[in-house]
Amino acid sequence: MHIERIPLLWLLLQATLVVTWGFNAEMDTGPSAGAFAQSNSDRFKIEGRAIVSGIKPQDWVSSARVLVEGEEYVGFLRTDGSFAVNDIPPGSYVVEIISPTFRFEPVRVDITSKGKMRARLVNYIKTSEVIRQPYPLQVRASGPHSYFMKRETWGWTDFLMNPMVMMMILPLLIIVLLPKVVNTNDPEMRKEMEQSMNMLNPNPELPDVSELMTKLFSGSKGSSKTGGSSKGARPAVKRR
Amino acid sequence: MAKFILLFLKLLAILYTVQAVFEDQVGKFDWKQQYVGSVRFAHFDNQIQSSKKVLVATEKNVFAAINTRTGELFWRHVDKTGPEGNIDALLLQGQDAVMVVGDGRILRSWEVNVGGLNWEMVLDSGSFQSASLVGHQEHVKYVAVLKKAAISLHYLSNGHQKWIENLPESDSVDYQSVYSEGKGEVFVLGLVPHSHITVVVYSIDDGEILKQFTVEAPWMPDLQSSCSVIGKGMLTCVDAGSLSLNMLDLHAHSEMNQIPLQSIGLEVSSGFRPVLVSSQPNAARPPLSEFFLQIGPDQHVLLQLNKGQILTLRDFKPAMLVSFATTGEKTVAAVMSLILYINLFSAETGRRLLDTTLIFTMDPNGGKPEKLYVQAFLKKDDSVGYRVIVQTEDHQLTFIQQPGRVLWTREEALSDVVTMEMVDLPLTATQAELEGEFGKKADGLMSMVLKRLSSQLILLQAWLSHLWKLFYDARQPRSQVKNEVTIENLSRDEFNLQKMMVMVTASGKLFGIDSKTGTIVWKHYLDNVPSNAAFKLMVQRTTAHFPHPPQCTLLIKDKDTGLATLHVFNPIYGKKSHVTPPLLPQPILQSMLLPLMDQDYAKVLLLVDDQYKVSAFPSTKNVLQQLQDVASSVFFFLIDANQGRLSGYRLRTDLSTELIWEVVIPAEVQKIVTVNGKKANEHVHSQGRVMGDRSVLYKYLNPNLLALVTESTDQHQERSFVGIILIDGVTGRIIHEAVQRKARGPVHIVHSENWVVYEYWSTKSRRVEFSVIELYEGMELYNSTVFSSLDRPHAPQVLQQSYIFPSAISAMDATLTEKGITSRHLLIGLPSGGILSLPKMFLDPRRPEIVSEQSREENLIPYAPELPIRTEWFINYNQSVLRVRGIHTAPSGLESTCLVVAYGLDIYQTRVYPSKQFDVLKDDYDYMLISSVLLALFFATMISKRLAEVKLLNRAWR
């Protein structure tokens, strides 16, 4: 289910792309200008706040950092979770909040040579795509990092519910228990059983199931009756 | 539907190669050590008596709080490297630590308890001179920052600027220090060297200049190193020329008052420049009127300024280090004497305090003490107790309590590991005995049998004692079981998973670390290492040649002069070897370890000097003979990065060399960044790859292949490029050349087997990209038995593919296993601190864009432009390793297992299983289940047998 949802999401993203801002023309010159503006005069700061819901900032800020474009610029988090990375020349940067416990999505921040800021989603494949994010940045943790794989645990229920085991155990139970439950020595019962056996197999001359199947697959069109039975069998297979 | 299947297949492929840590494996075979670097500033957190923090700011731009009980870190903040993160000053006031960073660019205040930032301010540009806390009416409320041309005052509470003033005549006067004593004035002291001192007094309230005057001081070269304010505003300077103290009252601007040192009975050692040490415990009050004057390399005098008179309180003749410390209202002076006793003296009287002797035992393999940080505290009976941190030349911090109990040591040299090797541990005596049996010549059947029996007996005995130890340990509570690692009990384990990590640090200290526990087994400080040295560590003899000790050689080369020295040592014990290395009078250009061995099984090291003469170490007759025999097949290359010249040489029998090829890369256009060969200890198991149609694509496995990376000198983002050239090191033949346009470095490269993976920054798309080049011979192998660079007529087929990587990279390497059967993974150190284990399968130029039956058969993952980063692939889970500088991989005795050490600011050691543990039982193997099933089956057969018997009997009776 999840897998099929991804392309759908993609479509949605692209749909939003159509209704993006008329900011593009100006922005495309922004980063290229940034490469030259190494002079000390035009330096800006990226501001924002990182939020981990349900946890006090004091408990996690000391192990967190803000990295701008790898380790090119480094910022630290205040005790309330807000941050400001100073001294950044105009350009386009990926801002990440790094914490060993919580996962934050990176954001791309564009700074024009005039100091105009905007934040957008990071897309490495379509680099010019703009999906606006709030600025000053509001970065919410999307939960703790999952570092570990789950061990395959062994439980009785898992073992018993295994279809192979079920297939083995059920016939075994029938073979062992049925003769005990049904008293075979009783002549009446024996008679009844014989009758029911005949019911199951009313005509001993009829081909048995395996032969039927071979006939079916060897190409000769079976009767409508066999077709129906095969139809009935298929959903059963799928269900398993 | 087709897309669905495709995605499903992709997922399947990912799941198939997934490799991750299980939660119960945490700390089982991995460990991490965190470092901060050589300490520049250290302050004890003294605001509460029970505080156990020491705050340090280091040369590595790290600010951290160390727990004084354990020596571990409470928290640590790592700023960017280089001058922009450089910590200029650290001031501690109550709960706030104020830091000036990046040559006065940023002012930061930290909350010390939590480790979070209070505020951060950007200051105006201008080179930083000095910073000081400023008190007013008994409260410290401000911090003053003095720059080249301006002084600014900031509130401690929020960092806002109270005022900023330009300094008068700042182009001629060199303002160097700022001083205040809590009286509503800030003194700024400037100097025109060899002319006069300028004093400017500002009002704290509005920055108005209250006073300004100059004092003649034609002898003074520098203010900061020779002057200090003592007592109530008495600027005291020491004149090294006339050997006198010069005093100036800052409040009453008068002339300098000169007091010759001889007049107070002090004799300065000849040629020594006296140094002043003073202390201002509280910024809201004047400094102490007592100060130290160092008048010789090991002589300090405690002096007191009393009503304009200098009194000698005490003369410390053998005294290496002195330091003041204050607790409450008491100030004490700690003095370390030459014989490494530390004593406490009352600062006011100079009397020695009773029972305050502390002994510092210096490591004979360490450096000399360099700095003393004293934590004084009041005991219950109001006497002063203290603990000290001693910093030594080799960046070691030792925390000592009275009377000399070492609470912890931190080896901060390990924050700067340059190179390392992993050396096998030696066999135990019994193991060696067993091994020895096979090596000896046969001497009669009977004695052989006897020897075999006796060795088996020894083994049995060892096994029994091992069992006994297990039993004994199991009975004791876990905490009491000592698992100390010493040189004596270090021995190779059955899978060779435990090794000795030999680490070389930039400070010149060598370490031997046990890879299983991280214990430092030995350390050795080389005290004559130049500061800009380049190191190369080589294992000349492994532990495999039993009676001969293992031998490592460290080549230390001064980068400027090219002069080199060799240090030969035993990697297991750290001892310097008896073998005397040759003296190298000429600059060394290149060194290489040949697979040749001398009669003592030491590999031959060849050194090429700037006259292109080759010398060998060891250079016995045997070696020279062997060298003559193989000389015609010894080739080497030299790189001149400045001229862009790569040249190949061949060895002649008389140990001279001849130039055979030369490649010139025009240095005006591009510069050589790295040249990367293959690892010598790498094995390739399969010669080719089986394709979907069952044919074989043979790999081009040239052991002499070099990967050369160049970067354009033009840094413009439209014209910059990264080039890669694959060149044969023997013939100089260029195998392949590729250029990545609109790209720039830093380039990280891994070269192994038949592939080269490199990473660069794409300036056009502003992202990190990976590119992989694979070389194949084709469907047929030219000469399958042996590879010769001279006889390979066909150029290899080159396949290349590129990918996007969604993060920057700090270091990269590939896993390495014993036989090369296990699939390869790339280990990528990320700036976030994670070490990603990325299957090489994702970097395969044969990844198809359209999935076909054949590619599916080959297990190729369909091409996707972006490489995934999944936190499950982080081999170090949440144990972040910051500023990874290198990743070292070494094979273990198990084919499935590769040992990994990542080093940078931290050191992290772990094991990885790129293809899972296929050759040993997994550690979650359920012994209980298998044995219970077996037992159950056994009983079931017994019971059913019995039942069957009964049934048979019953039937027989019927």
XYZ file of C-alpha atoms in Angstrom, chain A residues 1 3-4 6-7 31-33 35-36 40 43 45 57-59 61-65 67 69-80 84-87 92-94 96 98-101 103 108 110 120 123-127 145-152 154, chain B residues 3-4 7-8 11 18-26 75-80 84 105-106 108 110-111 114-122 125 716-717 761 765-768 804-808 831-832 865-866 871-872 874 877-878 880 882-883 923-924 926 929:
128
model
C 0.000 0.000 0.000
C 4.647 1.808 -2.095
C 1.787 2.764 -4.307
C 4.614 7.339 -3.190
C 4.014 8.145 -6.886
C 23.204 31.816 -5.844
C 25.542 32.691 -8.680
C 25.973 36.126 -7.233
C 29.743 32.795 -5.227
C 31.440 36.120 -5.765
C 32.898 40.791 4.428
C 26.848 38.802 5.498
C 22.108 35.255 9.222
C 14.739 21.858 24.770
C 17.156 21.692 27.700
C 17.256 17.934 27.360
C 20.005 21.094 22.696
C 23.432 20.388 24.148
C 23.977 17.526 21.711
C 22.524 19.270 18.668
C 24.044 21.519 16.043
C 24.977 22.631 9.918
C 26.030 23.171 3.670
C 27.876 20.332 5.337
C 30.124 21.855 7.935
C 30.764 25.090 6.086
C 28.857 27.162 8.646
C 27.966 25.940 12.088
C 25.318 27.240 14.440
C 24.256 26.255 17.914
C 20.867 25.982 19.514
C 19.750 28.285 22.282
C 18.225 26.835 25.399
C 14.753 27.457 23.960
C 20.773 31.775 14.327
C 23.694 31.019 12.068
C 25.671 34.198 11.542
C 28.030 35.482 8.920
C 21.746 28.912 -1.564
C 22.339 26.568 1.330
C 20.994 23.381 2.795
C 20.233 20.759 8.640
C 21.769 17.475 13.520
C 20.872 15.576 16.627
C 21.850 12.022 17.455
C 18.383 11.296 18.819
C 15.355 13.387 12.989
C 17.143 24.849 1.591
C 18.173 31.035 -0.449
C 12.047 25.745 0.528
C 15.067 18.559 -3.746
C 18.364 17.357 -5.078
C 16.958 16.053 -8.331
C 14.924 19.059 -9.414
C 17.105 21.717 -7.897
C 16.029 8.159 14.544
C 15.600 4.473 13.950
C 19.085 3.062 14.080
C 18.355 -0.531 14.899
C 16.922 -3.501 13.117
C 14.432 -5.634 14.927
C 15.608 -9.088 15.845
C 13.518 -11.916 14.532
C 10.744 -16.596 18.158
C 5.978 0.070 -11.862
C 4.723 -1.750 -8.857
C 9.449 -0.942 -6.968
C 8.894 -4.217 -5.294
C 12.760 -2.985 -2.239
C 20.419 -4.475 4.354
C 22.948 -4.486 7.120
C 22.341 -2.880 10.429
C 23.072 -3.008 14.071
C 20.714 -4.792 16.375
C 19.814 -3.027 19.555
C 21.267 -5.714 21.811
C 24.632 -5.405 20.031
C 25.192 -1.915 21.415
C 28.554 18.117 26.733
C 30.649 19.378 23.892
C 30.161 21.980 21.180
C 32.203 21.653 18.061
C 32.549 24.764 15.971
C 33.829 24.900 12.453
C 36.674 31.286 11.748
C 33.862 38.213 15.004
C 31.358 36.518 17.293
C 28.819 33.936 22.511
C 26.744 29.647 27.047
C 24.592 28.304 29.797
C 22.545 22.687 30.296
C 25.159 23.309 27.661
C 22.880 25.471 25.575
C 23.518 28.841 24.006
C 22.317 31.950 25.841
C 22.952 34.382 23.054
C 25.235 35.036 20.143
C 26.254 38.407 18.780
C 28.094 39.376 15.645
C 35.056 43.386 11.990
C 34.531 30.266 -11.164
C 31.492 28.060 -10.822
C 30.634 19.087 -5.342
C 23.182 21.873 -9.072
C 24.694 22.681 -5.649
C 24.811 19.114 -4.483
C 27.281 16.369 -3.732
C 23.436 12.311 -6.245
C 24.363 11.989 -2.617
C 22.126 13.934 -0.238
C 24.813 14.972 2.237
C 28.329 16.304 2.417
C 29.478 15.749 8.940
C 26.466 14.851 11.074
C 19.678 9.179 -9.411
C 19.697 9.668 -5.669
C 19.889 5.709 9.565
C 19.692 1.916 9.837
C 24.787 3.946 10.279
C 23.976 4.261 15.530
C 23.783 7.315 17.834
C 28.304 10.349 16.554
C 32.647 14.233 14.679
C 35.064 15.606 12.101
C 25.080 -14.024 18.117
C 21.328 -14.375 18.435
C 18.954 -19.790 19.766
C 15.458 -23.749 21.020
